[in-house]
């Protein structure tokens, strides 16, 4: 029953996305998009030659110059490290393997040393980094992953690396697809894990093993008499409990192979990439970002031509840009906001407000707090689309940092009054008055440190 629901929902999503996208292509004369043939032929083994083909395919967007691989000592990451080291050596590329000691188990330190000793014996450059945890900090899978990638980013900056390679394989891909299907995910969710993603402006993430089943990874190590580490906590987390149930369910359906389901993710990936190209074209031609004031302006006439599936992704992109929040949006909330915008009414979504005027749709932050992100190991913080470099002599990362927006409270803290805002409004900036309430102010220990649209800074350098 579960699988029937799964396949039925998958088919419905695929048809809806196809109808919406191809309708848009006909009515708006968008450039022709050449769809490549699906490449999901079964791969039963893995060796240096096949890995080279997989890396070339995964890196077709941007060839790596220097590579980082995270290695826990588990089978997946260990096999990937050995394969990737050979691939980089053949091309004379810099290669660094990193073990992140999460310090969540007493054995983790000794396991990291074991990995270091083994890789060093093979001539692989390897480093160990330990995570730091605050006393009350939540130590779950999501937080650990976030901290781990912060470590990877810092090492990339330290060693001059531009590519992170991860060991996700075909079983991970299929399990992710079914998990997301059970959560009624949209198009992006159903395309599951991508072979290539952009981490930031300087770093890409590559996942070359997505067509390789777990058994092939294990065989690769067994034939070379290489032992790996089994983490006992992997079976105790909720996410892995769910994946275990999925694996058991798939084993009872012999007529459906892992490659059938990989083809599903590939199909949704084709639609995702096509919509991404359409989205990028729309952003380039029809959206203006005013970084100083923290607002985005898009042409209303062109936005109304978009099919719902593309328009929804435009709204999500806008929210991510303004707030720095890339959490999934609820379909119901997104659809309701989209309907209001099409009716010509202003609306709020994802802590942003969308103000509809005659010719434009203007997006800005709601009058609420904007999340602040501290970069581990650096003197930088981010809030929304702003990055602030902190002066060591004026503001320490140990200080309690929060964020706010212009309200009566922050105006009092600034020792300013209404005429200041009136003078700003006289600068021929044609923004609705309601935009002013969503423009950011950085507050530290109840004192305003930066108010970019008023050019107000105390001991900080603002980078937009």
Tab-separated table of C-alpha atoms in Angstrom:
chain	number	residue	atom	x	y	z
A	1	UNK	CA	0.000	0.000	0.000
A	2	UNK	CA	2.804	2.384	0.886
A	3	UNK	CA	4.532	1.796	-2.445
A	4	UNK	CA	1.301	2.312	-4.409
A	5	UNK	CA	0.735	5.640	-2.668
A	6	UNK	CA	4.362	6.525	-3.325
A	7	UNK	CA	4.216	5.752	-7.055
A	8	UNK	CA	0.837	7.430	-7.481
A	9	UNK	CA	2.022	10.637	-5.834
A	10	UNK	CA	5.253	10.547	-7.842
A	11	UNK	CA	3.352	10.285	-11.137
A	12	UNK	CA	0.954	13.093	-10.218
A	13	UNK	CA	3.825	15.441	-9.295
A	14	UNK	CA	5.674	14.633	-12.507
A	15	UNK	CA	2.651	15.274	-14.746
A	16	UNK	CA	1.772	18.560	-12.989
A	17	UNK	CA	5.335	19.859	-13.292
A	18	UNK	CA	5.551	18.804	-16.941
A	19	UNK	CA	2.245	20.472	-17.879
A	20	UNK	CA	3.114	23.662	-16.042
A	21	UNK	CA	6.597	23.978	-17.462
A	22	UNK	CA	5.843	23.102	-21.083
A	23	UNK	CA	2.793	25.385	-21.069
A	24	UNK	CA	5.045	28.227	-19.978
A	25	UNK	CA	7.548	27.408	-22.739
A	26	UNK	CA	4.865	27.596	-25.466
A	27	UNK	CA	3.115	30.758	-24.358
A	28	UNK	CA	6.203	32.790	-23.532
A	29	UNK	CA	8.602	31.696	-26.281
A	30	UNK	CA	11.392	30.783	-23.922
A	31	UNK	CA	14.695	29.541	-25.405
A	32	UNK	CA	14.683	25.897	-26.459
A	33	UNK	CA	15.963	23.545	-23.773
A	34	UNK	CA	17.681	20.367	-24.951
A	35	UNK	CA	16.924	17.547	-22.547
A	36	UNK	CA	19.727	15.022	-22.225
A	37	UNK	CA	18.954	11.312	-22.263
A	38	UNK	CA	18.571	9.695	-18.881
A	39	UNK	CA	21.758	8.025	-17.706
A	40	UNK	CA	20.693	5.499	-15.113
A	41	UNK	CA	22.169	2.274	-16.458
A	42	UNK	CA	23.079	-0.135	-13.641
A	43	UNK	CA	26.628	-0.019	-12.327
A	44	UNK	CA	27.460	-3.154	-10.342
A	45	UNK	CA	31.075	-2.402	-9.433
A	46	UNK	CA	33.402	0.474	-8.723
A	47	UNK	CA	37.062	0.932	-9.627
A	48	UNK	CA	39.407	3.770	-10.557
A	49	UNK	CA	38.266	3.793	-14.194
A	50	UNK	CA	34.553	3.952	-13.418
A	51	UNK	CA	35.158	6.518	-10.679
A	52	UNK	CA	36.968	8.720	-13.203
A	53	UNK	CA	33.907	8.668	-15.463
A	54	UNK	CA	31.609	9.449	-12.522
A	55	UNK	CA	33.765	12.369	-11.370
A	56	UNK	CA	33.979	13.795	-14.877
A	57	UNK	CA	30.187	13.645	-15.122
A	58	UNK	CA	29.560	15.134	-11.671
A	59	UNK	CA	32.125	17.909	-12.245
A	60	UNK	CA	31.027	18.807	-15.771
A	61	UNK	CA	29.785	22.189	-14.508
A	62	UNK	CA	33.075	23.216	-12.929
A	63	UNK	CA	36.312	21.198	-12.844
A	64	UNK	CA	37.924	20.965	-9.385
A	65	UNK	CA	41.309	22.581	-8.744
A	66	UNK	CA	41.815	21.312	-5.165
A	67	UNK	CA	39.698	18.730	-3.311
A	68	UNK	CA	38.530	18.030	0.249
A	69	UNK	CA	36.975	14.722	1.335
A	70	UNK	CA	35.424	14.214	4.759
A	71	UNK	CA	36.315	10.759	6.085
A	72	UNK	CA	34.797	9.308	9.247
A	73	UNK	CA	36.358	5.872	8.813
A	74	UNK	CA	33.046	4.358	7.721
A	75	UNK	CA	32.871	2.271	4.552
A	76	UNK	CA	31.378	4.964	2.293
A	77	UNK	CA	33.776	7.775	3.159
A	78	UNK	CA	36.823	5.505	3.327
A	79	UNK	CA	36.234	4.054	-0.157
A	80	UNK	CA	35.562	7.549	-1.500
A	81	UNK	CA	38.799	8.862	0.025
A	82	UNK	CA	40.905	6.159	-1.642
A	83	UNK	CA	39.193	6.580	-5.020
A	84	UNK	CA	39.324	10.357	-4.921
A	85	UNK	CA	42.983	10.408	-3.832
A	86	UNK	CA	43.890	8.315	-6.886
A	87	UNK	CA	41.824	10.586	-9.132
A	88	UNK	CA	43.514	13.733	-7.791
A	89	UNK	CA	46.997	12.211	-7.907
A	90	UNK	CA	46.535	11.366	-11.593
A	91	UNK	CA	45.707	15.033	-12.263
A	92	UNK	CA	48.267	16.555	-9.868
A	93	UNK	CA	45.461	18.176	-7.875
A	94	UNK	CA	45.804	19.094	-4.215
A	95	UNK	CA	43.899	16.652	-1.983
A	96	UNK	CA	43.117	16.855	1.732
A	97	UNK	CA	41.161	14.288	3.773
A	98	UNK	CA	39.462	15.605	6.923
A	99	UNK	CA	38.127	13.698	9.909
A	100	UNK	CA	35.754	15.702	12.091
A	101	UNK	CA	35.679	14.429	15.669
A	102	UNK	CA	32.168	15.327	16.836
A	103	UNK	CA	33.098	14.448	20.432
A	104	UNK	CA	29.739	12.743	20.958
A	105	UNK	CA	31.195	9.295	21.776
A	106	UNK	CA	34.182	8.391	23.907
A	107	UNK	CA	35.617	6.278	21.044
A	108	UNK	CA	35.582	9.104	18.511
A	109	UNK	CA	39.060	10.451	19.303
A	110	UNK	CA	40.737	7.041	18.992
A	111	UNK	CA	38.824	6.348	15.765
A	112	UNK	CA	40.059	9.617	14.280
A	113	UNK	CA	43.639	8.666	15.162
A	114	UNK	CA	43.138	5.236	13.560
A	115	UNK	CA	41.972	6.873	10.320
A	116	UNK	CA	44.917	9.280	10.447
A	117	UNK	CA	47.426	6.439	10.863
A	118	UNK	CA	45.886	4.380	8.054
A	119	UNK	CA	45.678	7.231	5.516
A	120	UNK	CA	49.124	8.573	6.391
A	121	UNK	CA	50.559	5.126	5.642
A	122	UNK	CA	49.127	5.484	2.115
A	123	UNK	CA	50.577	8.964	1.635
A	124	UNK	CA	47.229	10.748	1.950
A	125	UNK	CA	47.311	14.225	3.506
A	126	UNK	CA	44.950	14.017	6.482
A	127	UNK	CA	43.913	16.343	9.274
A	128	UNK	CA	41.680	15.962	12.345
A	129	UNK	CA	39.408	18.704	13.662
A	130	UNK	CA	37.334	18.592	16.835
A	131	UNK	CA	33.940	20.243	17.193
A	132	UNK	CA	33.344	22.653	20.055
A	133	UNK	CA	29.971	22.457	21.813
A	134	UNK	CA	28.391	25.012	24.092
A	135	UNK	CA	26.907	23.638	27.314
A	136	UNK	CA	23.250	24.042	26.330
A	137	UNK	CA	23.708	23.490	22.598
A	138	UNK	CA	21.467	20.924	20.943
A	139	UNK	CA	23.548	17.968	19.737
A	140	UNK	CA	21.373	16.477	17.023
A	141	UNK	CA	22.049	15.309	13.469
A	142	UNK	CA	21.196	18.642	11.844
A	143	UNK	CA	23.392	20.706	14.181
A	144	UNK	CA	26.279	18.261	13.768
A	145	UNK	CA	26.001	18.460	9.995
A	146	UNK	CA	25.964	22.260	10.075
A	147	UNK	CA	29.043	22.380	12.296
A	148	UNK	CA	30.825	19.782	10.158
A	149	UNK	CA	30.327	21.820	7.002
A	150	UNK	CA	31.533	24.931	8.809
A	151	UNK	CA	34.746	22.997	9.511
A	152	UNK	CA	34.969	21.970	5.855
A	153	UNK	CA	34.510	25.568	4.728
A	154	UNK	CA	37.239	26.824	7.057
A	155	UNK	CA	39.656	24.119	5.884
A	156	UNK	CA	38.892	24.980	2.260
A	157	UNK	CA	39.824	28.589	3.006
A	158	UNK	CA	42.935	27.514	4.960
A	159	UNK	CA	44.287	25.130	2.286
A	160	UNK	CA	42.936	26.909	-0.799
A	161	UNK	CA	40.471	24.131	-1.741
A	162	UNK	CA	37.459	24.673	-3.996
A	163	UNK	CA	35.645	21.299	-4.013
A	164	UNK	CA	34.072	19.138	-1.293
A	165	UNK	CA	33.420	15.535	-2.383
A	166	UNK	CA	30.939	13.444	-0.373
A	167	UNK	CA	30.209	9.699	-0.361
A	168	UNK	CA	26.423	9.582	-0.847
A	169	UNK	CA	25.581	6.459	-2.866
A	170	UNK	CA	22.573	4.956	-4.679
A	171	UNK	CA	20.974	3.552	-1.524
A	172	UNK	CA	21.133	6.986	0.117
A	173	UNK	CA	19.523	8.475	-2.991
A	174	UNK	CA	16.598	6.025	-3.057
A	175	UNK	CA	15.989	6.268	0.687
A	176	UNK	CA	16.013	10.068	0.456
A	177	UNK	CA	13.492	9.955	-2.394
A	178	UNK	CA	11.047	7.778	-0.436
A	179	UNK	CA	11.475	9.826	2.752
A	180	UNK	CA	10.677	13.007	0.874
A	181	UNK	CA	7.794	11.374	-0.909
A	182	UNK	CA	6.333	10.363	2.452
A	183	UNK	CA	6.551	14.054	3.453
A	184	UNK	CA	4.750	15.049	0.203
A	185	UNK	CA	7.766	17.029	-1.010
A	186	UNK	CA	7.628	19.120	-4.147
A	187	UNK	CA	9.731	18.992	-7.302
A	188	UNK	CA	13.057	19.870	-5.664
A	189	UNK	CA	12.557	17.333	-2.902
A	190	UNK	CA	11.672	14.548	-5.346
A	191	UNK	CA	14.838	15.124	-7.353
A	192	UNK	CA	16.548	14.028	-4.102
A	193	UNK	CA	20.332	14.452	-3.766
A	194	UNK	CA	22.071	16.352	-6.561
A	195	UNK	CA	25.405	15.321	-8.078
A	196	UNK	CA	26.591	18.918	-7.985
A	197	UNK	CA	25.606	21.826	-5.760
A	198	UNK	CA	27.062	25.230	-5.028
A	199	UNK	CA	28.052	25.664	-1.368
A	200	UNK	CA	29.108	29.310	-1.705
A	201	UNK	CA	30.752	31.567	-4.260
A	202	UNK	CA	34.093	29.750	-3.942
A	203	UNK	CA	33.208	26.153	-3.026
A	204	UNK	CA	31.240	23.427	-4.829
A	205	UNK	CA	29.980	20.088	-3.465
A	206	UNK	CA	30.280	16.995	-5.673
A	207	UNK	CA	28.648	13.584	-5.080
A	208	UNK	CA	29.997	11.141	-7.694
A	209	UNK	CA	28.731	7.847	-6.190
A	210	UNK	CA	24.970	8.442	-6.483
A	211	UNK	CA	24.620	5.662	-9.086
A	212	UNK	CA	26.742	3.179	-7.113
A	213	UNK	CA	24.923	0.807	-4.712
A	214	UNK	CA	26.151	0.287	-1.162
A	215	UNK	CA	27.145	-3.319	-1.863
A	216	UNK	CA	29.592	-2.175	-4.558
A	217	UNK	CA	31.243	0.215	-2.101
A	218	UNK	CA	31.658	-2.603	0.425
A	219	UNK	CA	33.015	-4.951	-2.256
A	220	UNK	CA	35.605	-2.347	-3.218
A	221	UNK	CA	37.000	-2.386	0.346
A	222	UNK	CA	36.659	-6.152	0.852
A	223	UNK	CA	38.645	-7.008	-2.278
A	224	UNK	CA	41.455	-4.820	-0.923
A	225	UNK	CA	41.268	-6.257	2.609
A	226	UNK	CA	40.525	-2.833	4.085
A	227	UNK	CA	38.631	-2.651	7.393
A	228	UNK	CA	36.236	0.158	8.197
A	229	UNK	CA	34.592	1.563	11.316
A	230	UNK	CA	30.942	0.937	12.187
A	231	UNK	CA	29.393	3.763	14.200
A	232	UNK	CA	26.878	2.159	16.627
A	233	UNK	CA	24.925	5.405	16.999
A	234	UNK	CA	23.929	5.288	13.316
A	235	UNK	CA	21.154	2.820	14.142
A	236	UNK	CA	19.854	4.855	17.063
A	237	UNK	CA	18.895	8.104	15.360
A	238	UNK	CA	15.338	8.681	14.179
A	239	UNK	CA	16.371	9.361	10.577
A	240	UNK	CA	18.298	6.074	10.327
A	241	UNK	CA	15.395	4.200	11.949
A	242	UNK	CA	13.172	5.483	9.154
A	243	UNK	CA	15.729	4.498	6.529
A	244	UNK	CA	15.932	0.979	7.986
A	245	UNK	CA	12.171	0.606	7.560
A	246	UNK	CA	12.450	1.778	3.948
A	247	UNK	CA	15.226	-0.739	3.215
A	248	UNK	CA	13.106	-3.545	4.660
A	249	UNK	CA	10.092	-2.480	2.613
A	250	UNK	CA	12.083	-2.339	-0.637
A	251	UNK	CA	13.503	-5.820	-0.028
A	252	UNK	CA	9.946	-7.177	-0.025
A	253	UNK	CA	9.210	-5.700	-3.471
A	254	UNK	CA	11.495	-7.658	-5.816
A	255	UNK	CA	9.843	-6.267	-8.963
A	256	UNK	CA	11.095	-2.751	-8.139
A	257	UNK	CA	14.878	-2.384	-8.332
A	258	UNK	CA	17.037	0.373	-6.957
A	259	UNK	CA	17.693	1.486	-10.535
A	260	UNK	CA	13.978	1.963	-11.236
A	261	UNK	CA	13.831	4.423	-8.369
A	262	UNK	CA	17.090	6.096	-9.386
A	263	UNK	CA	15.469	6.798	-12.742
A	264	UNK	CA	12.639	8.556	-10.931
A	265	UNK	CA	15.073	10.944	-9.229
A	266	UNK	CA	16.848	11.475	-12.545
A	267	UNK	CA	13.559	12.372	-14.235
A	268	UNK	CA	12.653	14.889	-11.560
A	269	UNK	CA	16.217	16.189	-11.747
A	270	UNK	CA	15.749	16.960	-15.454
A	271	UNK	CA	12.653	19.042	-14.681
A	272	UNK	CA	14.395	20.693	-11.767
A	273	UNK	CA	17.334	21.750	-13.944
A	274	UNK	CA	15.016	23.062	-16.647
A	275	UNK	CA	13.080	25.146	-14.133
A	276	UNK	CA	16.355	26.361	-12.589
A	277	UNK	CA	17.429	27.696	-15.982
A	278	UNK	CA	14.079	29.437	-16.429
A	279	UNK	CA	14.305	30.859	-12.910
A	280	UNK	CA	17.837	32.140	-13.473
A	281	UNK	CA	16.765	33.845	-16.694
A	282	UNK	CA	13.849	35.537	-14.935
A	283	UNK	CA	16.042	36.696	-12.036
A	284	UNK	CA	18.630	38.159	-14.412
A	285	UNK	CA	16.105	40.029	-16.521
A	286	UNK	CA	13.353	41.003	-14.089
A	287	UNK	CA	14.675	41.312	-10.517
A	288	UNK	CA	16.689	44.176	-9.062
A	289	UNK	CA	18.362	43.729	-5.663
A	290	UNK	CA	18.907	46.909	-3.663
A	291	UNK	CA	21.403	45.578	-1.121
A	292	UNK	CA	21.838	48.796	0.841
A	293	UNK	CA	18.162	48.917	1.740
A	294	UNK	CA	17.606	45.177	1.858
A	295	UNK	CA	14.770	45.021	-0.674
A	296	UNK	CA	14.154	43.243	-3.968
A	297	UNK	CA	12.042	44.610	-6.803
A	298	UNK	CA	10.591	42.476	-9.594
A	299	UNK	CA	8.559	43.381	-12.674
A	300	UNK	CA	4.965	42.531	-11.900
A	301	UNK	CA	3.882	42.010	-15.522
A	302	UNK	CA	6.626	39.430	-16.146
A	303	UNK	CA	6.052	37.679	-12.817
A	304	UNK	CA	2.358	37.188	-13.628
A	305	UNK	CA	3.331	35.302	-16.806
A	306	UNK	CA	5.150	32.627	-14.818
A	307	UNK	CA	3.440	29.280	-14.149
A	308	UNK	CA	2.856	28.568	-10.472
A	309	UNK	CA	5.660	26.015	-10.210
A	310	UNK	CA	8.276	28.585	-11.337
A	311	UNK	CA	6.707	31.523	-9.496
A	312	UNK	CA	6.853	29.559	-6.234
A	313	UNK	CA	10.595	29.039	-6.651
A	314	UNK	CA	11.029	32.769	-7.333
A	315	UNK	CA	9.309	33.549	-4.030
A	316	UNK	CA	11.547	31.042	-2.234
A	317	UNK	CA	14.669	32.546	-3.836
A	318	UNK	CA	13.549	36.000	-2.707
A	319	UNK	CA	13.035	34.840	0.883
A	320	UNK	CA	16.421	33.079	0.971
A	321	UNK	CA	18.178	36.190	-0.340
A	322	UNK	CA	16.566	38.604	2.103
A	323	UNK	CA	16.499	36.513	5.278
A	324	UNK	CA	19.253	33.940	4.780
A	325	UNK	CA	16.680	31.267	5.658
A	326	UNK	CA	16.615	28.281	3.272
A	327	UNK	CA	14.142	26.163	5.230
A	328	UNK	CA	11.384	24.568	3.114
A	329	UNK	CA	8.158	26.525	2.733
A	330	UNK	CA	4.784	24.905	3.356
A	331	UNK	CA	3.016	24.379	0.037
A	332	UNK	CA	-0.284	25.707	1.403
A	333	UNK	CA	1.276	28.956	2.641
A	334	UNK	CA	3.215	29.468	-0.586
A	335	UNK	CA	0.137	28.815	-2.748
A	336	UNK	CA	-2.019	31.211	-0.689
A	337	UNK	CA	0.600	33.987	-0.898
A	338	UNK	CA	1.047	33.439	-4.617
A	339	UNK	CA	-2.716	33.689	-5.148
A	340	UNK	CA	-2.857	36.986	-3.210
A	341	UNK	CA	0.011	38.438	-5.244
A	342	UNK	CA	-1.692	37.472	-8.494
A	343	UNK	CA	-4.847	39.221	-7.220
A	344	UNK	CA	-2.812	42.392	-6.644
A	345	UNK	CA	-2.818	42.148	-2.840
A	346	UNK	CA	0.212	42.442	-0.589
A	347	UNK	CA	1.073	39.420	1.553
A	348	UNK	CA	3.602	37.960	3.993
A	349	UNK	CA	5.527	34.708	3.593
A	350	UNK	CA	8.641	33.262	5.238
A	351	UNK	CA	9.200	36.381	7.409
A	352	UNK	CA	9.144	38.568	4.293
A	353	UNK	CA	6.491	40.944	3.070
A	354	UNK	CA	5.615	41.214	-0.623
A	355	UNK	CA	4.191	44.634	-1.499
A	356	UNK	CA	2.299	44.758	-4.798
A	357	UNK	CA	2.270	48.068	-6.674
A	358	UNK	CA	1.025	48.926	-10.149
A	359	UNK	CA	4.220	47.895	-11.941
A	360	UNK	CA	6.297	46.092	-9.317
A	361	UNK	CA	6.358	43.503	-6.573
A	362	UNK	CA	8.644	44.731	-3.799
A	363	UNK	CA	9.974	42.249	-1.248
A	364	UNK	CA	11.447	43.205	2.123
A	365	UNK	CA	11.859	41.707	5.579
A	366	UNK	CA	8.897	41.761	7.917
A	367	UNK	CA	9.208	43.944	11.006
A	368	UNK	CA	10.601	41.053	13.024
A	369	UNK	CA	13.957	39.671	14.045
A	370	UNK	CA	16.338	38.497	11.321
A	371	UNK	CA	18.421	35.408	12.160
A	372	UNK	CA	22.089	36.088	12.865
A	373	UNK	CA	24.742	33.554	11.852
A	374	UNK	CA	28.233	33.485	13.330
A	375	UNK	CA	30.968	32.006	11.177
A	376	UNK	CA	33.055	29.557	13.188
A	377	UNK	CA	36.703	30.609	13.506
A	378	UNK	CA	36.239	34.009	11.862
A	379	UNK	CA	35.389	37.532	12.922
A	380	UNK	CA	32.277	37.718	10.751
A	381	UNK	CA	28.561	37.525	11.321
A	382	UNK	CA	25.724	37.443	8.817
A	383	UNK	CA	22.156	38.628	9.048
A	384	UNK	CA	19.970	38.400	5.990
A	385	UNK	CA	21.920	39.522	2.926
A	386	UNK	CA	24.475	41.449	5.012
A	387	UNK	CA	27.881	40.303	6.166
A	388	UNK	CA	29.644	42.287	8.876
A	389	UNK	CA	33.354	42.040	9.588
A	390	UNK	CA	33.840	42.733	13.276
A	391	UNK	CA	36.660	44.893	14.595
A	392	UNK	CA	38.494	43.053	17.370
A	393	UNK	CA	38.947	46.314	19.258
A	394	UNK	CA	35.262	47.158	19.284
A	395	UNK	CA	33.127	44.016	19.273
A	396	UNK	CA	33.981	40.456	20.247
A	397	UNK	CA	32.239	37.313	19.039
A	398	UNK	CA	31.801	36.511	22.727
A	399	UNK	CA	29.332	39.383	22.963
A	400	UNK	CA	25.648	38.419	22.870
A	401	UNK	CA	24.612	39.161	19.279
A	402	UNK	CA	21.028	39.541	18.175
A	403	UNK	CA	19.261	41.321	15.360
A	404	UNK	CA	16.339	43.673	15.004
A	405	UNK	CA	14.677	46.052	12.582
A	406	UNK	CA	13.623	49.692	12.697
A	407	UNK	CA	10.929	50.031	15.307
A	408	UNK	CA	10.227	52.596	17.962
A	409	UNK	CA	12.662	50.749	20.221
A	410	UNK	CA	15.617	50.881	17.837
A	411	UNK	CA	14.917	54.509	16.943
A	412	UNK	CA	15.190	55.300	20.654
A	413	UNK	CA	18.446	53.369	20.871
A	414	UNK	CA	19.796	55.327	17.924
A	415	UNK	CA	18.833	58.586	19.684
A	416	UNK	CA	17.121	59.609	16.468
A	417	UNK	CA	13.655	60.848	15.714
A	418	UNK	CA	11.137	60.974	12.920
A	419	UNK	CA	12.755	63.863	10.961
A	420	UNK	CA	15.811	61.641	10.312
A	421	UNK	CA	13.641	59.129	8.496
A	422	UNK	CA	11.855	61.930	6.664
A	423	UNK	CA	15.193	63.276	5.406
A	424	UNK	CA	16.076	59.784	4.174
A	425	UNK	CA	12.758	59.539	2.354
A	426	UNK	CA	13.532	62.782	0.511
A	427	UNK	CA	16.417	61.113	-1.371
A	428	UNK	CA	14.124	60.263	-4.302
A	429	UNK	CA	13.994	56.605	-3.273
A	430	UNK	CA	10.617	55.449	-4.557
A	431	UNK	CA	9.877	52.750	-1.978
A	432	UNK	CA	6.557	52.257	-0.202
A	433	UNK	CA	6.626	53.549	3.363
A	434	UNK	CA	5.905	50.025	4.616
A	435	UNK	CA	9.373	48.939	3.378
A	436	UNK	CA	11.029	51.085	6.032
A	437	UNK	CA	9.819	48.862	8.875
A	438	UNK	CA	11.703	45.872	7.482
A	439	UNK	CA	15.139	47.391	6.998
A	440	UNK	CA	17.778	45.824	9.267
A	441	UNK	CA	19.520	47.116	12.328
A	442	UNK	CA	22.212	45.120	14.138
A	443	UNK	CA	21.706	45.176	17.905
A	444	UNK	CA	24.340	43.972	20.374
A	445	UNK	CA	23.656	44.029	24.109
A	446	UNK	CA	20.696	46.380	23.548
A	447	UNK	CA	22.855	48.863	21.665
A	448	UNK	CA	22.579	49.557	17.925
A	449	UNK	CA	25.871	48.839	16.141
A	450	UNK	CA	24.901	49.098	12.488
A	451	UNK	CA	22.030	50.576	10.529
A	452	UNK	CA	23.162	50.320	6.873
A	453	UNK	CA	20.432	52.308	5.134
A	454	UNK	CA	21.127	55.271	7.449
A	455	UNK	CA	24.915	54.861	7.076
A	456	UNK	CA	25.150	54.346	10.840
A	457	UNK	CA	28.043	52.157	12.034
A	458	UNK	CA	30.049	51.801	15.268
A	459	UNK	CA	33.432	50.148	14.879
A	460	UNK	CA	32.350	47.693	12.192
A	461	UNK	CA	33.058	47.373	8.488
A	462	UNK	CA	29.945	46.641	6.462
A	463	UNK	CA	30.286	44.434	3.372
A	464	UNK	CA	27.267	44.109	1.124
